[in-house]
Short mmCIF file of C-alpha atoms and ligand atoms in Angstrom, two decimals:
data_model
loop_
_atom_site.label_atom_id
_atom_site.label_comp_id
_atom_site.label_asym_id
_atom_site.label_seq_id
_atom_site.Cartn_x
_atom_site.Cartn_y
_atom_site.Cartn_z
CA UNK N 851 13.44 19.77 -4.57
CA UNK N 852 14.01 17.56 -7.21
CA UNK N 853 15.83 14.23 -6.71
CA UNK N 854 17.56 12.04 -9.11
CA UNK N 855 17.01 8.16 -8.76
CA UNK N 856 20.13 6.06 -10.89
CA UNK N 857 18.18 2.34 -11.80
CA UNK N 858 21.35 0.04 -11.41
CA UNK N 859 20.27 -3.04 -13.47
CA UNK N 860 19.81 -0.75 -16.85
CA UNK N 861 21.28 2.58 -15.83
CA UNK N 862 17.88 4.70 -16.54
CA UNK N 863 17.94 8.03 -14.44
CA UNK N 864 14.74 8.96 -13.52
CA UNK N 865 13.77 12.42 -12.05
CA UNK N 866 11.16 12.87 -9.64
CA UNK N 867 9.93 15.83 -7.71
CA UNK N 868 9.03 13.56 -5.08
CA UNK N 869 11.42 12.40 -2.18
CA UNK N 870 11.02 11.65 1.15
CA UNK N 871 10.24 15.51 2.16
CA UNK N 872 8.22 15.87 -0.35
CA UNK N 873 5.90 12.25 -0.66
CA UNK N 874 3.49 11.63 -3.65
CA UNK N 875 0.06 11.02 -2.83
CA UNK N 876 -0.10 7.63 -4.26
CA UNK N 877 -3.96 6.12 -5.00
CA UNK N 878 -5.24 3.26 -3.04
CA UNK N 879 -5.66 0.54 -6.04
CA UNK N 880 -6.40 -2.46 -3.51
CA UNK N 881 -6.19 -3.58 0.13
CA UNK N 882 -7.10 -6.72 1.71
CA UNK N 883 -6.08 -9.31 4.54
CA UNK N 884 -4.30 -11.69 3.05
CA UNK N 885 -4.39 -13.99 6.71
CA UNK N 886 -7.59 -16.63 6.35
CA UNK N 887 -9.79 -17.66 8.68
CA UNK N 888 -8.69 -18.43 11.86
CA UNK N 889 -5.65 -16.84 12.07
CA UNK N 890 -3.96 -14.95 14.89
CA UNK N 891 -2.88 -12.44 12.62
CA UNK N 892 -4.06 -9.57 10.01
CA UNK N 893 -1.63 -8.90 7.23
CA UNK N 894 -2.04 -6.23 4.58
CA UNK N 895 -1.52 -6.94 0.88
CA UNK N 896 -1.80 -2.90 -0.54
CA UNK N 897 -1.47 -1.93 -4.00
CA UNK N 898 -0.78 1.64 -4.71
CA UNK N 899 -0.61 3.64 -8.36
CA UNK N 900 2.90 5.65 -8.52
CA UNK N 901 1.02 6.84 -12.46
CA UNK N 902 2.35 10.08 -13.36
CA UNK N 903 4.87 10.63 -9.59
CA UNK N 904 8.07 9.52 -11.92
CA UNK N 905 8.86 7.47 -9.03
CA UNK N 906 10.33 3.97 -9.77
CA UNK N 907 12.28 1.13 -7.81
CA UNK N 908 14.27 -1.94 -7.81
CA UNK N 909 13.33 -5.27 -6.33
CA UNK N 910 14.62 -4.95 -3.08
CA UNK N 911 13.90 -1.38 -2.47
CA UNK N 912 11.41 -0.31 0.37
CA UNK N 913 9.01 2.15 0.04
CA UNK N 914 8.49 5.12 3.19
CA UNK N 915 4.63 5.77 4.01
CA UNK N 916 4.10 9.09 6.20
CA UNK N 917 1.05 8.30 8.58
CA UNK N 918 -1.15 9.84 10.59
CA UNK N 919 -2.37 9.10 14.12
CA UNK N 920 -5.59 7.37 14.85
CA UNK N 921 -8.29 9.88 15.35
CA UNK N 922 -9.63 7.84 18.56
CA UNK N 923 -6.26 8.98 20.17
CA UNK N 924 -6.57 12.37 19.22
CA UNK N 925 -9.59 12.78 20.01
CA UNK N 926 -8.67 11.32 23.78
CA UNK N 927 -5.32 13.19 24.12
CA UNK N 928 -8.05 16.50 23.36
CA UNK N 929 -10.60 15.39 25.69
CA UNK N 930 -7.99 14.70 28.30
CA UNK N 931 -6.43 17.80 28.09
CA UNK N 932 -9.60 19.69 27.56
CA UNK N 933 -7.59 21.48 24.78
CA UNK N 934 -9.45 23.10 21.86
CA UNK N 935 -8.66 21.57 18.47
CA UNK N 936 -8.74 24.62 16.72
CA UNK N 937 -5.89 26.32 18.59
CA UNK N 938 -3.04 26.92 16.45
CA UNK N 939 -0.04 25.70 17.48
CA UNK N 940 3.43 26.67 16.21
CA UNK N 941 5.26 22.87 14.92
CA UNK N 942 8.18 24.02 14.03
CA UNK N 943 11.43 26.11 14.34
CA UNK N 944 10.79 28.33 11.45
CA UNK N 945 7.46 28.90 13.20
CA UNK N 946 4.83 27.38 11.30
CA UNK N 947 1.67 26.80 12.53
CA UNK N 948 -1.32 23.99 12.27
CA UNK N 949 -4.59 23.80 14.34
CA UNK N 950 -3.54 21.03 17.15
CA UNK N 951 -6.12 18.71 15.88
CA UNK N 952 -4.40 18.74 12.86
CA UNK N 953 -0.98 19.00 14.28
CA UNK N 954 -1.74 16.21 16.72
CA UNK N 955 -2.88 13.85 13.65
CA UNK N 956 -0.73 14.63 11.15
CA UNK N 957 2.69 16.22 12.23
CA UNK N 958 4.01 14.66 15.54
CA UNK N 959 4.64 11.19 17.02
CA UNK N 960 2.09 10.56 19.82
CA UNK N 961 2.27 7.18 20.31
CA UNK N 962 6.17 6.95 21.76
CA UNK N 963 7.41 8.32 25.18
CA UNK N 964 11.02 9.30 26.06
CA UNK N 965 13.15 10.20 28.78
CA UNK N 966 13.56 13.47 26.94
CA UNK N 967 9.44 14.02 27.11
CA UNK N 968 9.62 13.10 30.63
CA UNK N 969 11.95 15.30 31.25
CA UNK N 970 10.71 17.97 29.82
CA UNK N 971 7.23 17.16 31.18
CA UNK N 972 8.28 17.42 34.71
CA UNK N 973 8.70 21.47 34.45
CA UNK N 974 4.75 21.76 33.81
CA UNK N 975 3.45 19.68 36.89
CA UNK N 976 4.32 19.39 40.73
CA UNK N 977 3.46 15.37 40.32
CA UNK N 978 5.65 13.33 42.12
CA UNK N 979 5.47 10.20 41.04
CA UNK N 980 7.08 11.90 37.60
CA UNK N 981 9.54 13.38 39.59
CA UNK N 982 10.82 10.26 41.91
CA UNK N 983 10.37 8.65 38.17
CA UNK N 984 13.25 10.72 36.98
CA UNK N 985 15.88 10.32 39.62
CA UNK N 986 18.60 8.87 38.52
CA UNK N 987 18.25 5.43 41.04
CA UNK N 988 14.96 4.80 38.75
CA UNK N 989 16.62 4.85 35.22
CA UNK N 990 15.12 1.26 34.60
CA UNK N 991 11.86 2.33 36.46
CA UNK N 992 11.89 5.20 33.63
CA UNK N 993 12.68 2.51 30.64
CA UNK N 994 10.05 0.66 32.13
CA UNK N 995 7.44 3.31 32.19
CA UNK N 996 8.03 4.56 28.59
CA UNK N 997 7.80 0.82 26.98
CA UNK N 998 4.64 0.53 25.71
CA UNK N 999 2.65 3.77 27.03
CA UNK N 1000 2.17 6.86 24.85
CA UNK N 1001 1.64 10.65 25.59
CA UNK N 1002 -2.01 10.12 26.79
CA UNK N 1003 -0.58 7.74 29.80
CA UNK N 1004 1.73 9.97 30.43
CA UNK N 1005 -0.80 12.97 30.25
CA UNK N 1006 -3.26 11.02 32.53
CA UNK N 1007 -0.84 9.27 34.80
CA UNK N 1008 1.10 12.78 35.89
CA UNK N 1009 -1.18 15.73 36.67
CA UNK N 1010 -2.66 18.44 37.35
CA UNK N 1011 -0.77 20.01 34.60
CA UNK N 1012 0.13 23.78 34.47
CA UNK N 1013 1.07 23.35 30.22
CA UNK N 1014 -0.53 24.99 27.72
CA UNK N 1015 -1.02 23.07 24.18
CA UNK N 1016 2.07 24.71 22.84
CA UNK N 1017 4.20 23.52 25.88
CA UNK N 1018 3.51 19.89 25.39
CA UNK N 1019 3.44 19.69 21.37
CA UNK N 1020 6.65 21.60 22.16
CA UNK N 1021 8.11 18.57 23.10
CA UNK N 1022 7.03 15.74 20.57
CA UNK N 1023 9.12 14.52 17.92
CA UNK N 1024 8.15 14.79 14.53
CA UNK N 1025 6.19 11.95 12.81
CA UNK N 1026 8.77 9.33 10.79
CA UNK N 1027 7.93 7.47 7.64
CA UNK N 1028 7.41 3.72 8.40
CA UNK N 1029 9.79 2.04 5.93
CA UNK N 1030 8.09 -1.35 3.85
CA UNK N 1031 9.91 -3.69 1.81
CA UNK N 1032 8.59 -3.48 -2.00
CA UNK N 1033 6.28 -6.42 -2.49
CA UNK N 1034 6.40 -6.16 -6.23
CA UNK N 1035 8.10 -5.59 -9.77
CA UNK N 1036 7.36 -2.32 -11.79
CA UNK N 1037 8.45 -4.70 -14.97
CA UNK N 1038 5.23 -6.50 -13.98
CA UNK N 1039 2.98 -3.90 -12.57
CA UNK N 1040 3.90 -1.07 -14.53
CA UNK N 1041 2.69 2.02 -12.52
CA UNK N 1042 2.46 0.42 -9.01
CA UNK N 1043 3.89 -0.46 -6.33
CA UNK N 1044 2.38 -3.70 -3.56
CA UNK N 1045 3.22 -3.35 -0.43
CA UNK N 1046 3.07 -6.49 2.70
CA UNK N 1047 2.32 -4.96 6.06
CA UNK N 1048 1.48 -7.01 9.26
CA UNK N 1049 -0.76 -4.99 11.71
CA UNK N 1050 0.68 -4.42 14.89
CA UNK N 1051 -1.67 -4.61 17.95
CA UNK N 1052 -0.96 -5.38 21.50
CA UNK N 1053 -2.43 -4.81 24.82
CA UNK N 1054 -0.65 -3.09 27.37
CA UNK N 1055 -1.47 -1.40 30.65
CA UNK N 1056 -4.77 -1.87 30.22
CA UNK N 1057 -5.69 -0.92 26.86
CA UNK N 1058 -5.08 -1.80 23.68
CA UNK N 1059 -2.88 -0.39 21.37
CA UNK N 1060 -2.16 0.25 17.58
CA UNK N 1061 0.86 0.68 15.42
CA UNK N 1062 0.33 3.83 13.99
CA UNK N 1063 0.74 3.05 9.90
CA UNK N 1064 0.16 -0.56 9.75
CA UNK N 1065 -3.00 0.08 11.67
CA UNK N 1066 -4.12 3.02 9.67
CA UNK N 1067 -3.72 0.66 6.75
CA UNK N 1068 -5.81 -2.02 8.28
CA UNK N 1069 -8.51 -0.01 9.55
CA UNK N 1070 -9.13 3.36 7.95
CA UNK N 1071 -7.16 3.50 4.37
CA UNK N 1072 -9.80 2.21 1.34
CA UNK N 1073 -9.34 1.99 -1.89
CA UNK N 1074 -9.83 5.66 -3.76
CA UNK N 1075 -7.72 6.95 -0.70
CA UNK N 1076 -4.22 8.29 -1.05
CA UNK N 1077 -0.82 7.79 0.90
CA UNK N 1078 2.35 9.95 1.03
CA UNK N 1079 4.92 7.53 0.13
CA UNK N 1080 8.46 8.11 -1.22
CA UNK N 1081 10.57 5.83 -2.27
CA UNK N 1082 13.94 4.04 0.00
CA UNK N 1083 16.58 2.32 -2.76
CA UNK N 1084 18.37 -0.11 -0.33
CA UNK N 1085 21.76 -0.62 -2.74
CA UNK N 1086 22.79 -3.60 -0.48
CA UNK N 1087 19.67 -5.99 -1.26
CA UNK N 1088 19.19 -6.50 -4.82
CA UNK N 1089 19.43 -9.32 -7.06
CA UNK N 1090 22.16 -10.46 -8.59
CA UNK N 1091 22.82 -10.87 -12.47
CA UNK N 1092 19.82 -13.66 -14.10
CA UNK N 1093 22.03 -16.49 -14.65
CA UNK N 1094 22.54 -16.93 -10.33
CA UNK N 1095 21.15 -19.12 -8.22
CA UNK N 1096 19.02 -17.22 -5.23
CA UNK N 1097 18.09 -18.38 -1.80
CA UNK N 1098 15.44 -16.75 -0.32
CA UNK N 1099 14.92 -16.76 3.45
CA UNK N 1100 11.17 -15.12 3.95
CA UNK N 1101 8.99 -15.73 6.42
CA UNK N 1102 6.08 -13.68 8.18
CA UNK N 1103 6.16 -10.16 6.12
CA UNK N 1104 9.71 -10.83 5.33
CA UNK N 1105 8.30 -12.48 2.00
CA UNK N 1106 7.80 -9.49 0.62
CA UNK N 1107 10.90 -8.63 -1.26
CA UNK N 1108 10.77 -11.99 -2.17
CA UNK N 1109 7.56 -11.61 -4.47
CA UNK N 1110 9.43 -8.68 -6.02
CA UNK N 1111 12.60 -10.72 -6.74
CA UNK N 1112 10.33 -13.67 -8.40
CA UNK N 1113 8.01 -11.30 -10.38
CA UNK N 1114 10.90 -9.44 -11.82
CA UNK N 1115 12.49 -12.72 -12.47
CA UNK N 1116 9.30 -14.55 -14.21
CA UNK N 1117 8.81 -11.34 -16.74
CA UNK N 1118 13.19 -11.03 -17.25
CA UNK N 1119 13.02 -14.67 -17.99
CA UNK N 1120 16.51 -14.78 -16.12
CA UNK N 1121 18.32 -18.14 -16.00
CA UNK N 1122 18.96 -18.78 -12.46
CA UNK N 1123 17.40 -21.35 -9.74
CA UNK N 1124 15.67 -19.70 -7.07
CA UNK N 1125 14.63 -21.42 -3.93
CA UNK N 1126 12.41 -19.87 -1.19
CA UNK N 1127 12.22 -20.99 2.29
CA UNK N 1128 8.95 -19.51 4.30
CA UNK N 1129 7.52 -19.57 7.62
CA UNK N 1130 4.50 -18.44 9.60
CA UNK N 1131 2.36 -20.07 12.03
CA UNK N 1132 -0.48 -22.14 10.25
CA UNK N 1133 -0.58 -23.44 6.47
CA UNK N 1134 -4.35 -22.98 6.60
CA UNK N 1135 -4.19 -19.22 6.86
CA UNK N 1136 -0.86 -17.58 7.55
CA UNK N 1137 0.75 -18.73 3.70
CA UNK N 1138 1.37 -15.32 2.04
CA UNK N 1139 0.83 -15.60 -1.31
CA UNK N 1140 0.90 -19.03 -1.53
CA UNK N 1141 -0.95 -19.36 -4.67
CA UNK N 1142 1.06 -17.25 -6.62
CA UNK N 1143 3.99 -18.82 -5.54
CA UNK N 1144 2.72 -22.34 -6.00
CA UNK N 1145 2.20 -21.17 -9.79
CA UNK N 1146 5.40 -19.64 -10.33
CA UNK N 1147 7.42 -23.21 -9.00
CA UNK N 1148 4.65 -24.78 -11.48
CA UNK N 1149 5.80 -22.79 -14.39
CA UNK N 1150 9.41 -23.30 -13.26
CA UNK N 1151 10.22 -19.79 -12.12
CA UNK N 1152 10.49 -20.73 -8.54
CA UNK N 1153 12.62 -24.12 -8.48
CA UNK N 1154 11.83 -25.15 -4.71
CA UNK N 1155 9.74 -24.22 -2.28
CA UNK N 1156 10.03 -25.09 1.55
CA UNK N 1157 7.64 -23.78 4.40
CA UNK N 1158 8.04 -23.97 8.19
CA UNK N 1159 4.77 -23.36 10.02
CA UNK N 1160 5.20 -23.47 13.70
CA UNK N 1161 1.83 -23.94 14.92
CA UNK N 1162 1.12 -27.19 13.15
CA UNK N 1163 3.36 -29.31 14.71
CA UNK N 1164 3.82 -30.39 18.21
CA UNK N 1165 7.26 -28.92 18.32
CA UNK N 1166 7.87 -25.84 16.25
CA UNK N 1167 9.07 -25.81 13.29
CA UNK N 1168 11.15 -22.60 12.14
CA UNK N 1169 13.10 -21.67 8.76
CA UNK N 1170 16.64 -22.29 9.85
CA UNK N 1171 15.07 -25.74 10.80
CA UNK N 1172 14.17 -26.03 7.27
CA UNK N 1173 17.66 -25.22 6.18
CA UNK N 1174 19.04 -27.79 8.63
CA UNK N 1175 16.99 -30.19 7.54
CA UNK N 1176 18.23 -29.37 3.59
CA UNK N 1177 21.91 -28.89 4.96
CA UNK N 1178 23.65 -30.91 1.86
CA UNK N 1179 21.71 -29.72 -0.66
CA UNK N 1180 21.69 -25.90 -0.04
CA UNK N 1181 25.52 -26.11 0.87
CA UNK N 1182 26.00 -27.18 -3.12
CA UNK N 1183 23.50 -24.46 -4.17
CA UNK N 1184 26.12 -21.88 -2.07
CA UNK N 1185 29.31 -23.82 -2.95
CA UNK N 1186 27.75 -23.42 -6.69
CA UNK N 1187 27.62 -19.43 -6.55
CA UNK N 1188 24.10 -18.60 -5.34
CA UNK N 1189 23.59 -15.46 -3.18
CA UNK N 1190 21.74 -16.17 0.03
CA UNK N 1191 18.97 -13.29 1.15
CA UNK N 1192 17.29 -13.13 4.56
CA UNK N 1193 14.07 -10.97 5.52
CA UNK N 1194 12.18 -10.01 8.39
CA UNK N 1195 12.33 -9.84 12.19
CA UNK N 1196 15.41 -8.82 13.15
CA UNK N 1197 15.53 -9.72 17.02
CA UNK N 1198 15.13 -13.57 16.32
CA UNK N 1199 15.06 -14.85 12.87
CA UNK N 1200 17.53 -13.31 11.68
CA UNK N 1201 19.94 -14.23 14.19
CA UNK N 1202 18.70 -18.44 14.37
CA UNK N 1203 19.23 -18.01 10.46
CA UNK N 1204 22.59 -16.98 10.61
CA UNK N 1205 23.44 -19.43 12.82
CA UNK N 1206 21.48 -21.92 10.84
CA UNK N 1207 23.84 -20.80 7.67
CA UNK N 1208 27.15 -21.21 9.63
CA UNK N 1209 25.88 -24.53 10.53
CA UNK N 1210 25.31 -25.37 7.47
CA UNK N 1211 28.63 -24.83 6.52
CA UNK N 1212 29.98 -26.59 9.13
CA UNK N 1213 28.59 -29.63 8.98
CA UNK N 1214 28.20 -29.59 5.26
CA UNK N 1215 32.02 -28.31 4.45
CA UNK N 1216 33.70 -30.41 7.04
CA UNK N 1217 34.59 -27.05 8.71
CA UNK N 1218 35.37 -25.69 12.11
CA UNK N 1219 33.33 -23.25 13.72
CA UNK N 1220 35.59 -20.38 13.04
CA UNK N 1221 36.41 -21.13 10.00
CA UNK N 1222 32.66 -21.71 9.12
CA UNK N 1223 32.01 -18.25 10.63
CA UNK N 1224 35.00 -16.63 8.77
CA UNK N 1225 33.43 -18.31 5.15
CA UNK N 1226 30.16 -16.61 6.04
CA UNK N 1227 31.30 -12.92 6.70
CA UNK N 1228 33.47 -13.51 3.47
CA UNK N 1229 29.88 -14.20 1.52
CA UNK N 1230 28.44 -11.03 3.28
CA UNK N 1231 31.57 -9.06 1.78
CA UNK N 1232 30.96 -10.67 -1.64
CA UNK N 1233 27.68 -9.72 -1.36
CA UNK N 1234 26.60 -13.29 -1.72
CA UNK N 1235 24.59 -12.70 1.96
CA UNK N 1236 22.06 -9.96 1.85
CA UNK N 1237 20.16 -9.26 4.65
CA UNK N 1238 16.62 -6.62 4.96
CA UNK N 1239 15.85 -7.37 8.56
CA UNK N 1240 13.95 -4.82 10.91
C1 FAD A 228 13.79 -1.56 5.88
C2 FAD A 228 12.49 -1.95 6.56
C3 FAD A 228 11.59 -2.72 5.88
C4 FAD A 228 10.38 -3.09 6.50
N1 FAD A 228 9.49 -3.86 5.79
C5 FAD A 228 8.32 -4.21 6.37
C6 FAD A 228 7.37 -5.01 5.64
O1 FAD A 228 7.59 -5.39 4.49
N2 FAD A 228 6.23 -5.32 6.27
C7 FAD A 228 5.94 -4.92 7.56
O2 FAD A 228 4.86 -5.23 8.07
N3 FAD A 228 6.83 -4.16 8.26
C8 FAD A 228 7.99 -3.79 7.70
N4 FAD A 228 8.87 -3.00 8.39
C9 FAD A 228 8.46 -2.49 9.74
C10 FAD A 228 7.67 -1.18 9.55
O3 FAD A 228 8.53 -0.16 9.09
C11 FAD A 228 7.04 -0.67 10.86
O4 FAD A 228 8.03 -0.62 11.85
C12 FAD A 228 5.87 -1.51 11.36
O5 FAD A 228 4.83 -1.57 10.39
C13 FAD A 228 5.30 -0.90 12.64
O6 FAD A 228 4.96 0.42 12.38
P1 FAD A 228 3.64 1.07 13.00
O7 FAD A 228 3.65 2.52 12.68
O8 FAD A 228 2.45 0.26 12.64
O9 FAD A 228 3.88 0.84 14.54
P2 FAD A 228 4.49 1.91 15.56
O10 FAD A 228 3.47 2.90 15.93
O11 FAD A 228 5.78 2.39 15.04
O12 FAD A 228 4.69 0.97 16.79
C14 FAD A 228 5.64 -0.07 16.76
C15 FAD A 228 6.28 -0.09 18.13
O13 FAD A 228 5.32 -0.54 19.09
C16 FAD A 228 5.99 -1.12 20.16
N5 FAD A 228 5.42 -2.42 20.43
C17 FAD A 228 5.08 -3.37 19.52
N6 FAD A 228 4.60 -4.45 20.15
C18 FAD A 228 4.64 -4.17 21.48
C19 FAD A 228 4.27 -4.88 22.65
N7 FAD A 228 3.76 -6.11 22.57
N8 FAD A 228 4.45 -4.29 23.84
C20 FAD A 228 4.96 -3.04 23.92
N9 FAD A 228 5.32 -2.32 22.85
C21 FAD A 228 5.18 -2.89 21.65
C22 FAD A 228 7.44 -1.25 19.78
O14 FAD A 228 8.15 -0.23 20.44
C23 FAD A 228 7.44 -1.03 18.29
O15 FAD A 228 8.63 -0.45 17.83
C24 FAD A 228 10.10 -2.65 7.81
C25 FAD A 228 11.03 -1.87 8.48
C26 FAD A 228 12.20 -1.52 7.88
C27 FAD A 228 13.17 -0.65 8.63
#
């Protein structure tokens, strides 16, 4: 299927056989943890080639990476199961087929659990505890269950089991693409595309556990290797015209569209002050890119910098603190025009930042709450107030 991709900022159409359903095998170009020493975390900084895919982007696009499952999990779901890898099993309505090893890897979701797969679970075993699990009076017993546990709990926690392969795979959802904001600037890396991914890893019920594409990246994609990616234009977070002022609210992974928007704006020479505001838990080893950035506020491109790491201090220190702290200043930067972007965690951040903004306003513009409140949602209609949270 071909798609058509419109570039806003100079109207180039580009057309690409590639699109989500059918993802370009993009080449590995580099991959490292860009965490140091001593640092609770593993982040990924991965550079893939997009050379001859016709795919391009805009700074603030994401890009969609189709994963696979971790072979360890297969491999246990199999051994579990004692199920044959080689068995074909049909994966979809049309009735295609794929050996379950393969189908297990490649083509379904193994590492989520639903009431639906529950459900449909409990016709292939006499188990109890799945069936008391289902009545209705243990709906939060259910929620419960499924948070954090995968097929292979459920697989070991609920037999003997009279399903075949088919039955079960019957029942899994397909695998989705994991969605990444663009790290970089095709003006500057012609050709590529950088992506920032934080591993996710957590224990829970007794083993430990891996997100299925940041982990894949972190553990078992090198350089040489390829990807399926695609990529996601995201038409409400993009940078305005050159000559505006941008204010950058980044921390954790949420810097990535951030390097994008300052790459694209060191090789467009564009006009307008930029200020970033990042966070993370230690300046000794959890400041993404901080050289680069460092250079680009040397050479002018970046006007200010502020950073936020919570782990330093006695008492944390977060972004919106940072704002707080910068109240009068970044009120004239809004008051002059600039457009305010936010990335990152969704559940927290972005919430203590919005609140942080409204503040802002409040204190700054000699404004009620309300009317503080009714200023911001008018920015976020302007556009002024972009937000890539997740
Ligand atoms: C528009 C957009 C942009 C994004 N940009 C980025 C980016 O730039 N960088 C980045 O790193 N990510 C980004 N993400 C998030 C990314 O898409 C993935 O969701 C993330 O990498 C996890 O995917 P995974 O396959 O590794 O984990 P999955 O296998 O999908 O597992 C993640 C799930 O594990 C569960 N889980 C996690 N921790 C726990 C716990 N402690 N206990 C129990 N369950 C838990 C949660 O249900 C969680 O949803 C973005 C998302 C969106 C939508």
């Amino acid at each position: 299927m071909m798609s058509t991709t419109t570039v806003s900022s100079e109207v180039k159409k580009v057309v690409t056989p590639y699109s989500r359903t059918n993802p370009f095998p993009a080449k590995v170009l580099k991959n490292c943890n860009i965490n140091g020493t001593g640092s609770s975390k593993e982040t990924r900084h991965l550079e893939l080639s997009l050379e001859c895919s016709g795919l391009t982007y805009n700074p603030g696009d994401a890009l969609g990476i189709l994963p696979s499952n971790d072979p360890e999990l297969v491999t246990a779901i199999l051994e579990e199961m004692n199920w044959d890898g080689k068995t074909e099993v049909i994966i979809s309505k049309q009735g295609e087929t794929l050996p379950l090893l393969k189908a297990l890897t490649d083509y379904f979701e193994i590492t989520l659990l639903s009431k639906k797969i529950l459900q449909q679970a409990a016709q292939f075993t006499e188990n109890e505890d799945l069936h008391k699990l289902l009545s209705p009076e243990n709906a939060g017993q259910m929620k419960e269950y499924c948070y954090g546990r995968d097929l292979l709990d459920m697989l070991c926690d609920f037999g003997p089991w009279s399903a075949s392969a088919q039955d079960i795979v019957s029942m899994l959802r397909k695998m989705t693409a994991r969605l990444y904001s663009i790290a970089s600037s095709i003006t500057a890396h012609p050709g590529e595309v950088h992506l920032t991914i934080g591993a996710v890893r957590y224990h829970a019920h007794g083993r430990d556990r891996k997100g299925v594409c940041s982990v894949l990246v972190a553990e078992r994609v090198s350089e040489g290797d390829t990807l399926p990616v695609f990529v996601q234009p995201n038409k409400h977070f993009h940078l305005p015209q050159g000559d505006k002022d941008i204010i950058m609210i980044g921390p954790g992974t949420g810097i990535a569209p951030f390097r994008s928007f300052i790459e694209e704006r060191a090789v467009t020479k564009a006009q307008g002050r930029s200020w970033l505001f990042f966070g993370d838990q230690h300046a000794a080893c959890d400041y993404l890119y901080q050289d680069e950035f460092e250079q680009y506020q040397q050479d002018g491109v970046l006007t200010k910098i502020d950073t936020a790491f919570s782990r330093d201090t006695e008492k944390k220190v977060y972004v919106q603190h940072k704002m707080l702290e910068n109240s009068k200043e970044l009120f004239e930067w809004m008051e002059n025009g600039a457009y305010f972007f936010v990335c990152g965690d969704k559940s927290r951040m972005a919430k203590d930042v919005h609140n942080a903004l409204i503040e802002v306003f409040e204190k700054e513009g000699a404004m009620s709450r309300e009317d503080a409140e009714a200023y911001v949602n008018d920015l976020q209609k302007q556009g002024r107030y972009q937000r890539d949270v997740y």
